[in-house]
Amino acid sequence: MDKKLLASFVLLLSFGFVPTAWAQKAVDSEGHQWWQHAVFYEIYPRSFADSNNDGVGDLSGITSKLDYLKQLGVDAIWITPCFPSPQVDFGYDVSDYENIDPMYGTLKDFDRLASEASKRGIRIILDFVMNHTSDKHPWFLDSRSSKSAAHRNWYLWRDGKGAGQPPNNWESTFGHSAWTLDPKTNQYYYHYFYPQQPDLNWRNPAVEKAMFDVTRWWYRRGVAGFRLDAVDTLFEDPDLRDNPVLAGTNKYGDPNMEDKYNKKLPEVHEVLQDLRRVADEHGAVLIGETWTDDIDELKQYYGEHSNELQMPMDFMFTEINKLSPPKFRKQIAAVDSAGGWPVFVISNHDIVRSYVRYGDGQHNDRIAKLMAGLYLTLRGTPIMYYGEEIGMTNNDATRQEEVKDPIGKIGWPEEKGRDGERTPMQWTDGPNAGFTSGKPWLPVPPTSTSHNVASELKNPNSILEFYKRLLALRHQSRTLLDGQYIPLNQDDPNVLSYLRKYKHEMVLVALNMSEEAHKVSFDLSGQGLVSPKSKLLLTTASEPRKDGALRELSLEPFEVYLAEILK
Ligand code: NOJ
């Protein structure tokens, strides 16, 4: 290495900056695993990129966009189910776990995607739909064929309570009874989701073996881990006790109910420990779809001995739903001290896009940057949702006939379904946002002309450019990757601010969550700093900012301010 290069390398390290290649190693010199430094990106394959113009996205489409993802700063993609499926729940009803749905391509296309991704240092995470299969899966077809079928006990079959009466009062989360009578054997089968998604019987060891083998099969094909779908619904009370009925009715018109006997049963943790052992044999990561009521519940998913999920998602974070510094402070502190590695998410394919949830209708672009400034600078792994980086909005159906997602059909008008957050990725300002030249399976919103990759790449003030800069900074800063989280000004109702501290290096993050300008001052004497100075790293301020004393900072409405602290 020539002297000049060596000198700048040493300089970078002394400021807590690490070269990106280091961040991609499986384990770094301090024992951090690759997934602790990675930025994950969720892809809904139907909607990302359509290579054959049939109106539905596919794997080759994803492959064609790997350079974009790399440029953005993505290290791992989580692809929601792309396995053969009747698509009743758009892939979450799997009929063959070891293949690719022809709509998305072939196994060869998957291998090409994996190899191209690996060339760019991008890992692939698949979605593991563990709780249920499709009713067209050969296991279920056999199971329903007769009471003595080899796979009968792979699902939950029970007699009704009486004529026309299901075995108990359990409700499907997608509406109405969770039991469907099958005339062939005159017994009911159980489904927490749609009737086309019968629940597997995880008390049967043969089920566990077959499902664990599925994960092995994909690990051998190069997959770096799984996002585990609906983990909290794996087990049901063996005595099938009725759930307690609560007052009122839900959006499907069913009585409200506490899912006491068919959700969050403790047995799930044994399965997760076993699944983790398999993952560890392959150096893989397990991410959980872990909807929890409080931090104690979330903690359990890490496992008592850190032997369950490495990355249970903190959905309580998504439920804050407004720009509230006190609420965020509380939730960040809770997950930061939970003992495991935090996982932050602000959007996904089941919830209204963050652009809409946090936006005030007037300053949504600035708020989108503000939210990026929050979850991409915290201690923990962020999981982005496609389109978040360009400010994609929800595009909900306006008429019941347009709805594709079955829950929108069942629950209309109160439940409009999830189509709105699953619309095609907006690549250009052209027809169908450049997603397809066919008819897209869901319509693109009119805002695609202003919010799309091509236009935003040309605009230095775009949401996309902000994401790119922020992610580049994050990847190169040891302080942002590993630094401790230290909250500041904890009573401030408008500005959320904190330090990230790694050894002696510090980065200050200040996020003005209000539509007014605010002055803030920081007392860093607790860090041994009497008159600290700042060196600006990134801001969304419209006026240029000077480096200097940190005594008082005037933040513009919704401003993101990131600075390195100098003694
Ligand atoms: C959670 C998934 O995220 C959702 O999209 C799906 O409908 C259910 N699990 C059932 O698999």
XYZ file of C-alpha atoms in Angstrom, residues 59-60 62-64 66-67 70 75 77 79 106-126 218-224:
39
model
C -36.991 -12.898 -9.919
C -35.217 -11.808 -13.087
C -35.092 -8.335 -9.059
C -31.774 -9.443 -10.581
C -31.946 -6.552 -13.015
C -29.343 -5.380 -8.003
C -27.086 -2.541 -9.085
C -26.180 -1.862 -4.214
C -26.739 -5.493 2.022
C -32.836 -8.531 0.479
C -38.019 -11.615 -0.664
C -37.528 -20.939 -12.143
C -34.967 -22.326 -9.733
C -32.397 -21.442 -12.365
C -33.540 -17.821 -12.164
C -33.220 -18.019 -8.412
C -29.671 -19.367 -8.700
C -28.773 -16.572 -11.073
C -30.248 -14.014 -8.706
C -28.301 -15.546 -5.806
C -25.045 -15.568 -7.709
C -25.436 -12.012 -9.041
C -26.418 -10.817 -5.588
C -23.423 -12.511 -4.042
C -21.100 -10.833 -6.576
C -22.360 -7.526 -5.212
C -22.113 -8.564 -1.572
C -25.898 -8.748 -1.197
C -27.334 -11.639 0.796
C -30.703 -13.276 0.235
C -33.298 -13.914 2.911
C -36.373 -15.951 2.078
C -32.448 -23.499 0.889
C -29.350 -22.938 3.023
C -27.542 -25.339 0.743
C -28.715 -23.204 -2.190
C -27.058 -20.173 -0.733
C -29.777 -18.490 1.284
C -28.434 -16.455 4.229
